[in-house]
Short mmCIF file of C-alpha atoms in Angstrom, two decimals:
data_model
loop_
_atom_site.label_atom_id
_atom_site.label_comp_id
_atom_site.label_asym_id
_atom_site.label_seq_id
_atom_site.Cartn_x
_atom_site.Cartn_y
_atom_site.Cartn_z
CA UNK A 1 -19.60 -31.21 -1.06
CA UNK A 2 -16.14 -29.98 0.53
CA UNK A 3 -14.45 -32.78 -0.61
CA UNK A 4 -15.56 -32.34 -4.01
CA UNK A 5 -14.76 -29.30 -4.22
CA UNK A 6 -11.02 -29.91 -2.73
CA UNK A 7 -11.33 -33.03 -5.45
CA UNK A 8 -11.77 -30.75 -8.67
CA UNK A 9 -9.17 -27.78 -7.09
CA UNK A 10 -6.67 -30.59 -7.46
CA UNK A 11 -7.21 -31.58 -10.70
CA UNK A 12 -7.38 -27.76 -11.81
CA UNK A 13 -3.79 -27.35 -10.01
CA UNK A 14 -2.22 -30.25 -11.77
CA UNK A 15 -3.11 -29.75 -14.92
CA UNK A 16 -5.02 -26.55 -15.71
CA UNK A 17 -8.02 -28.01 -16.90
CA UNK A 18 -11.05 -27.01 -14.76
CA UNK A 19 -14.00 -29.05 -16.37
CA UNK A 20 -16.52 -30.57 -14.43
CA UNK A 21 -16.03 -28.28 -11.10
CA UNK A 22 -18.34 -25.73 -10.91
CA UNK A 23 -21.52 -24.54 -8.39
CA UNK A 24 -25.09 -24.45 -8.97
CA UNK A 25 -27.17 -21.18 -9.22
CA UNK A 26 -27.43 -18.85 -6.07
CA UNK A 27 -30.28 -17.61 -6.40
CA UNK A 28 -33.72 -18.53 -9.04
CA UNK A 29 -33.46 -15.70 -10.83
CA UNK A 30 -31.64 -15.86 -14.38
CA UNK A 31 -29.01 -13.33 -14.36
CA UNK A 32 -29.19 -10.16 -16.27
CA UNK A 33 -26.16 -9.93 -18.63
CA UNK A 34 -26.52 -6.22 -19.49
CA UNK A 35 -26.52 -5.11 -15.81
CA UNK A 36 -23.35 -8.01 -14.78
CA UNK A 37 -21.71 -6.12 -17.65
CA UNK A 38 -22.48 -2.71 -15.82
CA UNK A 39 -20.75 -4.38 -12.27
CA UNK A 40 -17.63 -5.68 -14.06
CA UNK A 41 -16.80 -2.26 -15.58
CA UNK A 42 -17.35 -0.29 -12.40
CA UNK A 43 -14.32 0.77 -10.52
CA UNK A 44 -16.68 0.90 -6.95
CA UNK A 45 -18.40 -2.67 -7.48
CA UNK A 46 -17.24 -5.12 -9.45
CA UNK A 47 -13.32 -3.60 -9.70
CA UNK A 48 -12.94 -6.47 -12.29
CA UNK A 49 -10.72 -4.08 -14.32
CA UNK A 50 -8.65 -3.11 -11.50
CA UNK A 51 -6.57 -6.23 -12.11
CA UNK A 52 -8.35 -8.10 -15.43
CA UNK A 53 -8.47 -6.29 -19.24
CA UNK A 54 -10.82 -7.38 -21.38
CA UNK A 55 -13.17 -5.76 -24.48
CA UNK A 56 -14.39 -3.17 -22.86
CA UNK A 57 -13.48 0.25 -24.93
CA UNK A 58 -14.81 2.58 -22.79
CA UNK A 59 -12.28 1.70 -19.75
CA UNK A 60 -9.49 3.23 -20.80
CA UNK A 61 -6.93 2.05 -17.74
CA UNK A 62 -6.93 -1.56 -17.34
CA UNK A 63 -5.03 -3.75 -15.23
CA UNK A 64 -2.50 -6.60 -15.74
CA UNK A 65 -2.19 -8.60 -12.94
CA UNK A 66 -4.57 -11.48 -13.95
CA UNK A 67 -5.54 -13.20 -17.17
CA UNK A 68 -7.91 -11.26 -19.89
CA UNK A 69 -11.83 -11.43 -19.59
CA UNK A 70 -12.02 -11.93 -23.15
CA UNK A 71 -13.49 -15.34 -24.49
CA UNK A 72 -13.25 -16.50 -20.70
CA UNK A 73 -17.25 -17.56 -21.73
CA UNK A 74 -15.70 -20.02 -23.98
CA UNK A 75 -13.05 -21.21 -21.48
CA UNK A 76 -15.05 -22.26 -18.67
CA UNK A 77 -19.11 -22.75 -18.06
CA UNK A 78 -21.85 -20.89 -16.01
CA UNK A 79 -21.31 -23.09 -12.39
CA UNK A 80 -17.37 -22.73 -13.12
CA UNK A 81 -17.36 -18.77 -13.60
CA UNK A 82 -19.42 -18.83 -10.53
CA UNK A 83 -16.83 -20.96 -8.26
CA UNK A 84 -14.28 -18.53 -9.16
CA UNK A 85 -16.48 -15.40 -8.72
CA UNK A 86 -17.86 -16.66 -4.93
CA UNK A 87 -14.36 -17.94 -3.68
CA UNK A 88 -11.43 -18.17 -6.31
CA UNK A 89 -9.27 -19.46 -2.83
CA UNK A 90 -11.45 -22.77 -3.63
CA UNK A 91 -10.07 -23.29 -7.02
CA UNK A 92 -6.01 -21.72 -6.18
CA UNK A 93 -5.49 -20.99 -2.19
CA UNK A 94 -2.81 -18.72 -3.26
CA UNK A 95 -5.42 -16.31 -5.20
CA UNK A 96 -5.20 -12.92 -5.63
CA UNK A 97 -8.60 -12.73 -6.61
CA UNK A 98 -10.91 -11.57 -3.94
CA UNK A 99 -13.49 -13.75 -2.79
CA UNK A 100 -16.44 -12.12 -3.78
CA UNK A 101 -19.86 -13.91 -2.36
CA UNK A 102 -17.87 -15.48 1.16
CA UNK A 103 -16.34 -13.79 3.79
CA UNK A 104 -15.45 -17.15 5.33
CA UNK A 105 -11.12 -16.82 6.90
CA UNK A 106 -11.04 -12.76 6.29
CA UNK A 107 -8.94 -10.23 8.87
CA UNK A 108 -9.57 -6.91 9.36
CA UNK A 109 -12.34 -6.41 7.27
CA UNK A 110 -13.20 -2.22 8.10
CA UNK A 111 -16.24 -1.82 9.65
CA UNK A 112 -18.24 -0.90 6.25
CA UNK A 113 -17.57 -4.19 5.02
CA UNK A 114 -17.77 -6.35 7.81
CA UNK A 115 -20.11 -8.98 7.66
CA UNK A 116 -20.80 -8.23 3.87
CA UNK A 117 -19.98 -10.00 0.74
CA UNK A 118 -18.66 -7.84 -1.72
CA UNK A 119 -21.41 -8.91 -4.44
CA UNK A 120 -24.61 -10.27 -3.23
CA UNK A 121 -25.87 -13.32 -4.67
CA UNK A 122 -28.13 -11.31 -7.50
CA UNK A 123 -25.23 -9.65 -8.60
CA UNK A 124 -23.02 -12.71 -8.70
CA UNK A 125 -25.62 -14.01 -11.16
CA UNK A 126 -25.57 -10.97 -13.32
CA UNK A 127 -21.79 -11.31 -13.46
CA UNK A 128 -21.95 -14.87 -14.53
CA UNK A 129 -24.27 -14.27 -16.69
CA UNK A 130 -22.66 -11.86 -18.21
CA UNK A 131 -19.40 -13.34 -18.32
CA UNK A 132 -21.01 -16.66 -20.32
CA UNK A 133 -21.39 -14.70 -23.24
CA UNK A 134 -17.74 -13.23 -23.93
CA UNK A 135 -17.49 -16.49 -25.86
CA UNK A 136 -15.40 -14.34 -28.60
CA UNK A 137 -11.59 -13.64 -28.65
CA UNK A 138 -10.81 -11.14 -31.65
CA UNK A 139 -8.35 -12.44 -34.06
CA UNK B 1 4.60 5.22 -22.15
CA UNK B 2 7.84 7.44 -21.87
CA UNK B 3 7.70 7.12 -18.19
CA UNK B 4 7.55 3.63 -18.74
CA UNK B 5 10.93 3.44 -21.29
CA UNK B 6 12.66 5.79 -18.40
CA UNK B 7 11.62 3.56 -15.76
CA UNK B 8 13.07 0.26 -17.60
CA UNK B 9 16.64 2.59 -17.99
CA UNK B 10 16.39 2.58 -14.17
CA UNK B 11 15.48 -0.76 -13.81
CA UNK B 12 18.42 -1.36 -16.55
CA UNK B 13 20.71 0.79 -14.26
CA UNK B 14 19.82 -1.17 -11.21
CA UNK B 15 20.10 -4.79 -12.24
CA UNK B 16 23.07 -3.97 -13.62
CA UNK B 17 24.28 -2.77 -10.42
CA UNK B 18 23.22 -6.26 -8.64
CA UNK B 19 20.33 -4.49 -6.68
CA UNK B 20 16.72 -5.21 -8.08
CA UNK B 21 15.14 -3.08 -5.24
CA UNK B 22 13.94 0.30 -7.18
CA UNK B 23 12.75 3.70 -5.57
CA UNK B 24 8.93 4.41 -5.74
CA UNK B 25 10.51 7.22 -7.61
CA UNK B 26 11.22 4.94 -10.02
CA UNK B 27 7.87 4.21 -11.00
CA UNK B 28 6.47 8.30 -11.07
CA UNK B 29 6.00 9.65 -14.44
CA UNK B 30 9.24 11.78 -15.77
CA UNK B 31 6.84 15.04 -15.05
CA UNK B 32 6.89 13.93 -11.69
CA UNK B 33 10.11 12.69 -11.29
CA UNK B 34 11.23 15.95 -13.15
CA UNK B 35 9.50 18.07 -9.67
CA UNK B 36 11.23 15.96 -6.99
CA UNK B 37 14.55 16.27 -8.34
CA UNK B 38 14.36 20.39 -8.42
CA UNK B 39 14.76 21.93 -5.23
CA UNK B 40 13.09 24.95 -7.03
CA UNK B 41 10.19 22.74 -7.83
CA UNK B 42 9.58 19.94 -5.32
CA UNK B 43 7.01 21.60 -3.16
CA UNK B 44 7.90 19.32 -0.08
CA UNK B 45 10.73 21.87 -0.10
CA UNK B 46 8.04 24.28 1.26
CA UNK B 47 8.24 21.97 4.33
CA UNK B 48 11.63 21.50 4.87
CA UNK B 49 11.78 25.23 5.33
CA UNK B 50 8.86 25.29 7.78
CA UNK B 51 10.66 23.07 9.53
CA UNK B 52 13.88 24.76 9.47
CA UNK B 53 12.25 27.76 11.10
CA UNK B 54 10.17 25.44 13.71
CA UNK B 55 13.42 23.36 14.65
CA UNK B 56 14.49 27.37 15.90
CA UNK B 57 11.43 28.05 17.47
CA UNK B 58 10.41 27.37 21.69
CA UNK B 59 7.48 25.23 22.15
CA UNK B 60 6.08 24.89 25.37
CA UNK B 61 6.26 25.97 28.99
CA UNK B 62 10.23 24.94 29.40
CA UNK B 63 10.89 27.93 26.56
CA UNK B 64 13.43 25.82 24.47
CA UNK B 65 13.61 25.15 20.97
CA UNK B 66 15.00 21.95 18.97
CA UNK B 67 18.23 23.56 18.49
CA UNK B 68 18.48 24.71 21.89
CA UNK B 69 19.61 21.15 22.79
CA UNK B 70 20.44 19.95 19.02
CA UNK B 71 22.17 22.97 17.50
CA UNK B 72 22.79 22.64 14.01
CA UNK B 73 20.67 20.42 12.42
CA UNK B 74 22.86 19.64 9.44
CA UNK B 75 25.48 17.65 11.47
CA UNK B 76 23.72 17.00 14.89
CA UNK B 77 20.40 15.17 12.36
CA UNK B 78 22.51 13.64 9.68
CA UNK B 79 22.09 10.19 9.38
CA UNK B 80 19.13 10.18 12.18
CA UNK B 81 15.99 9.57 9.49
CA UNK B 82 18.58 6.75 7.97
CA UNK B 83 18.70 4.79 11.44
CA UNK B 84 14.71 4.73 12.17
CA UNK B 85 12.54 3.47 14.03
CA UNK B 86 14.74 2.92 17.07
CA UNK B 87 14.47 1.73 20.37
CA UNK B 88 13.66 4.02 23.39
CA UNK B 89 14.98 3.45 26.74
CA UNK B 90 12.11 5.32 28.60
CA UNK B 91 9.10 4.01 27.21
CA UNK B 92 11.32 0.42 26.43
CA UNK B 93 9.62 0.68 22.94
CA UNK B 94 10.59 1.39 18.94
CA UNK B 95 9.48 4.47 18.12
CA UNK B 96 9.66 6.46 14.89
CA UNK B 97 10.59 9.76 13.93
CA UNK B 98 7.32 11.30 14.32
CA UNK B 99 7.00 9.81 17.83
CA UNK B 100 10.40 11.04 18.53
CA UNK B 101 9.80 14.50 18.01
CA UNK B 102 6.75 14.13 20.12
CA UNK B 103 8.36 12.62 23.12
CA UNK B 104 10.89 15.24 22.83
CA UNK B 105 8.00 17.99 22.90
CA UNK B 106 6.73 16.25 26.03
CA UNK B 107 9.73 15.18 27.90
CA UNK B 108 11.88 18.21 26.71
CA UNK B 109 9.54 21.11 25.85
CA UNK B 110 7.36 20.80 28.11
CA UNK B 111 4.50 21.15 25.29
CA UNK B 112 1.97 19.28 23.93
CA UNK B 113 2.49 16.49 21.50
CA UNK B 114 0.94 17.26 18.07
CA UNK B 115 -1.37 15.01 16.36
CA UNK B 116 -0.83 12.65 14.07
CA UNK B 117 -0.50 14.47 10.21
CA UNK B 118 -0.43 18.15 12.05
CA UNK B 119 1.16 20.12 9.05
CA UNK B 120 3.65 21.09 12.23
CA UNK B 121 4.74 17.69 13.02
CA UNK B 122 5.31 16.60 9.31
CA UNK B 123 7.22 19.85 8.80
CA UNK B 124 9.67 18.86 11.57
CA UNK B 125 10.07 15.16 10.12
CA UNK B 126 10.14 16.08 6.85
CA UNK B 127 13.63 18.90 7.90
CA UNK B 128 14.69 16.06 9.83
CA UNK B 129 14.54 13.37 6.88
CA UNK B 130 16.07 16.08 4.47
CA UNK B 131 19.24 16.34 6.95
CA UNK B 132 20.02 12.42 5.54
CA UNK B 133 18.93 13.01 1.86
CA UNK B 134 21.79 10.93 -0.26
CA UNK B 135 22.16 8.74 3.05
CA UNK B 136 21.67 5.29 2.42
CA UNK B 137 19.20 3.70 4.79
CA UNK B 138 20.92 1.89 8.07
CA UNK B 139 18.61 0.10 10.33
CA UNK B 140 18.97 0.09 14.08
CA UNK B 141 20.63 -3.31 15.01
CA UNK B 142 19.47 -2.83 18.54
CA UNK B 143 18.03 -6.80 19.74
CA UNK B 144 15.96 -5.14 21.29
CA UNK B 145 13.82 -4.51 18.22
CA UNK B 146 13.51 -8.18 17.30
CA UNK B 147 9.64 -8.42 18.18
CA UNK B 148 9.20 -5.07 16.43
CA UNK B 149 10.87 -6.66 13.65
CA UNK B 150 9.17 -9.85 13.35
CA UNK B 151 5.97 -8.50 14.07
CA UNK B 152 6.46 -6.12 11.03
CA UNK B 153 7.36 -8.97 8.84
CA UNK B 154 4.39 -10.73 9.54
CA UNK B 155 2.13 -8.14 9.32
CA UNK B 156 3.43 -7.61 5.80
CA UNK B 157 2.24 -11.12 4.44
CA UNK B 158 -1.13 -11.05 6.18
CA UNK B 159 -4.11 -10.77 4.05
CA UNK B 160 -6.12 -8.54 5.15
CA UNK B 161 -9.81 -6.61 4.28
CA UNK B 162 -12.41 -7.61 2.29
CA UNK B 163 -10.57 -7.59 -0.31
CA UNK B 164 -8.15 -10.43 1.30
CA UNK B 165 -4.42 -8.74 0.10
CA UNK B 166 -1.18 -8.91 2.05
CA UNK B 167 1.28 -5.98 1.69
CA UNK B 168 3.60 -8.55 0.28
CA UNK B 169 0.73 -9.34 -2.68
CA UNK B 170 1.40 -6.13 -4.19
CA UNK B 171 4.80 -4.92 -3.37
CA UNK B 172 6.68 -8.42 -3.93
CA UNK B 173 4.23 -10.64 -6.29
CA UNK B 174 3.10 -7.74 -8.72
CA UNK B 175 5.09 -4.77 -8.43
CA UNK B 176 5.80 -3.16 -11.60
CA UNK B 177 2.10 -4.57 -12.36
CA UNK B 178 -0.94 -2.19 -13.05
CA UNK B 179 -3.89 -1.60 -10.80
CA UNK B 180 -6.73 -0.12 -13.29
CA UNK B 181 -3.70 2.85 -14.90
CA UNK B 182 -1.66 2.85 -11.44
CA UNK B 183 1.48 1.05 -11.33
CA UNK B 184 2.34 -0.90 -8.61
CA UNK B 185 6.07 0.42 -6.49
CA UNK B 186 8.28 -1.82 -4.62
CA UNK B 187 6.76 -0.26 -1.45
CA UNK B 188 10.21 0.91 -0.27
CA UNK B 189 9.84 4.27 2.51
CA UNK B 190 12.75 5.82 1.05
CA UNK B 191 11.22 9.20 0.44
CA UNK B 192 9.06 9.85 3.72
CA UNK B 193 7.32 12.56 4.50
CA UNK B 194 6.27 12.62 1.05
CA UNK B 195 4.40 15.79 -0.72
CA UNK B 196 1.43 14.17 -2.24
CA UNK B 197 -0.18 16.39 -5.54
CA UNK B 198 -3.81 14.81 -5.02
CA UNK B 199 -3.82 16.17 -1.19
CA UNK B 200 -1.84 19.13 -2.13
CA UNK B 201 0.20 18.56 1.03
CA UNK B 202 2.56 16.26 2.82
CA UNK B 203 1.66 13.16 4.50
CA UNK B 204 3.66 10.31 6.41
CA UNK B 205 4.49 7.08 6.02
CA UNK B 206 1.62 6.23 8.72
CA UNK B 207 -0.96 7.81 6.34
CA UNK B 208 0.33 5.52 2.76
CA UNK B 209 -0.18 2.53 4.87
CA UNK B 210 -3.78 3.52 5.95
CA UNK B 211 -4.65 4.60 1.97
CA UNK B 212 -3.38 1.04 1.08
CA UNK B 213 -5.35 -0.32 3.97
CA UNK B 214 -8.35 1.01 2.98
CA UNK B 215 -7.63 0.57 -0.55
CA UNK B 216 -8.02 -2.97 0.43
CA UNK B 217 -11.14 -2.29 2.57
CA UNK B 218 -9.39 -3.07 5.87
CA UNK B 219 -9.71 -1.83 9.30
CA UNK B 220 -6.32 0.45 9.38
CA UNK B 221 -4.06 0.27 12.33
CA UNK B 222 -3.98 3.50 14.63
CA UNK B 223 -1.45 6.29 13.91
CA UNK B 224 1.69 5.82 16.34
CA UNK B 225 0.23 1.93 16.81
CA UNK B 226 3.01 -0.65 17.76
CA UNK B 227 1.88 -2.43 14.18
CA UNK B 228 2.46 0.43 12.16
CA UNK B 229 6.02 1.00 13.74
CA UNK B 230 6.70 -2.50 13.48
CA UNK B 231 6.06 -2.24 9.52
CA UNK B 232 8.42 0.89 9.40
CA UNK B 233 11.11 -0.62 10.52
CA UNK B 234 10.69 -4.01 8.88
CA UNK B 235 10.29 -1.70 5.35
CA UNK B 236 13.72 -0.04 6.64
CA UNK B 237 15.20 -3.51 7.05
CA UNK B 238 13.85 -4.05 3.96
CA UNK B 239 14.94 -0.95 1.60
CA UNK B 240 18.93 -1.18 3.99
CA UNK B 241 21.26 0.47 1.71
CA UNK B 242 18.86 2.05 -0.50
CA UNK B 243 19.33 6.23 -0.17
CA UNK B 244 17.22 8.40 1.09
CA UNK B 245 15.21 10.84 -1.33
CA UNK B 246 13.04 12.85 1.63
CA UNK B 247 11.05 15.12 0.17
CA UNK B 248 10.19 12.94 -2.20
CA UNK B 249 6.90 14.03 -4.78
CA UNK B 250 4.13 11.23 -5.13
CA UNK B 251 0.94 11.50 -7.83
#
């Protein structure tokens, strides 16, 4: 499993295509678009927006230091969104992107956090979920 | 957006200059920029004059003031702020300004030493920094600082919280980035003690590396800690030859 993970991060790093890598479903619940919408615009939860833009009007400050959420559901599938959402370090071990369902080779966490993913498996499904259908990129 | 065509004159000024290292002032919006730079306006000033009248005043059982053994601030504390953290014979440690002042209340005064972010102690610092405003920054050479200075270094490029960012993430990969509406400085110390609008008062150094600690939901380092000195003085090795601003006005 490790190895084929370490297998498809190298093919991502030399040539920017991602297909075939990916991770099966976390939990057996089919996630709920509307509410992974609701976690990606929230500055407390998701913080998405902290660092991403994307089509979401009613954010008005964005950031721009990583790519834009929009058509990203085109870009890459379901089990790839969710490699990059549980540990981006697996698919770029220079990531800025936190890891957000593994707190394997952290430091410091503060003692709120400790211990604790910073979106629970449910949630990471919601995300995804959501995230599959920003399929459109305005023209 | 006119904050932002301002700050690219700076940056314009800069480059052209050689130096790509920019002021946090830099990146403040010309409103804010516009209140530091006006003695009449900068309310840090408020502190600098607190501590002008403190520096006069006896603390203690010994009954002696800061001038009693410095005299006149102005030439005796010129160039001090520009030359810390620096080593200590007695305690055979760096220490900052702030702990300065407090070892000189307990070896000197005979009083107390006064807690980390007491409005007293950042008064003091914050007249003290002031005496080197237009200074450019000169760290101490001492050898002796070497682990100081490599622990500092280090500290600055490891991740750390849940969130899994290094200092050096920010302040050297994305500076001049965004975080949600916040722009991201160069992280150089050049206007400590700092008078912050959304606390309505002054804060240290010490207490912008525990908001960016937390920020990144980590477990901050204890005011006066050996890591948090250590980062002081590898930021001053870091911002060397940039000047000194002190008070300088943050959002």
């Amino acid at each position: 499993m490790r190895r084929v993970v370490a297998a498809a991060a190298a093919i991502c790093a030399a040539g920017g295509v991602c297909a075939g890598e990916g991770m099966p479903p976390l939990t057996s619940t089919p996630g709920d678009p509307e509410r992974g919408r609701a976690i990606v615009i929230d500055r407390e939860t998701g913080l998405c927006l902290l660092c991403h833009s994307g089509p979401f009007p009613e954010v008005t400050f964005q950031g721009d230091l990583a790519p834009s959420l929009e058509g990203v559901g085109a870009r890459l599938d379901a089990a790839a969104l969710r490699l990059r959402l549980v540990d981006s370090r697996r698919v770029n071990p220079d990531t800025i992107m936190p890891p957000y369902h593994s707190t394997d080779n952290l430091n410091r966490v503060g003692a709120e956090w400790r211990g604790k993913p910073i979106l629970s498996a449910q949630q990471i499904e919601d995300v995804v979920a959501f995230l599959a259908t920003m399929t459109e990129v305005a023209q | 957006m006119r904050g932002g065509a301002a700050a690219l004159l700076l940056i314009a000024a800069t480059m052209a200059s050689g130096d790509e290292r920019l002021s946090g002032t830099a990146f403040m919006s010309p409103e804010t920029r516009a209140m530091q730079a006006d003695d009449l306006a900068n309310p840090g000033m408020f502190a600098v004059l607190e501590g002008a009248r403190l520096w006069e005043e006896t603390a203690g059982v010994s009954g002696r003031s800061c001038a009693g053994c410095h005299g006149d601030a102005a030439e005796t504390m010129k160039g001090v702020a520009a030359r810390y953290p620096a080593f200590d014979e007695a305690s055979n440690a760096a220490v900052d300004l702030t702990a300065r002042v407090n070892l000189c209340r307990t070896r000197h005064q005979d009083a107390d030493p006064l807690p980390p972010e007491d409005p007293r102690l950042l008064a003091l610092t914050t007249f003290i920094g002031h005496q080197s405003r237009g200074q450019k920054i000169e760290p101490d050479p001492d050898p002796r600082l070497q682990p100081w200075r490599e622990l500092g270094a280090r500290l600055f490029r490891t991740r750390m919280g849940q969130l899994n960012f290094s200092c050096a993430n920010c302040h050297d990969d994305n500076a001049g980035r965004h975080l949600a509406g916040n722009p991201i400085p160069q992280g150089h110390a050049t206007g400590y003690p700092i008078y912050r609008l959304e606390w309505q008062s002054m804060g240290s150094l010490q207490r912008r590396f525990r908001n960016c600690l937390v920020g990144v939901r980590a477990e901050p380092f204890a005011y006066g800690s050996r890591e948090f000195i250590a980062l002081e003085l590898f930021l001053a090795d870091r911002a060397a030859g940039m000047t000194i601003e002190t008070p300088a006005v943050r959002p």
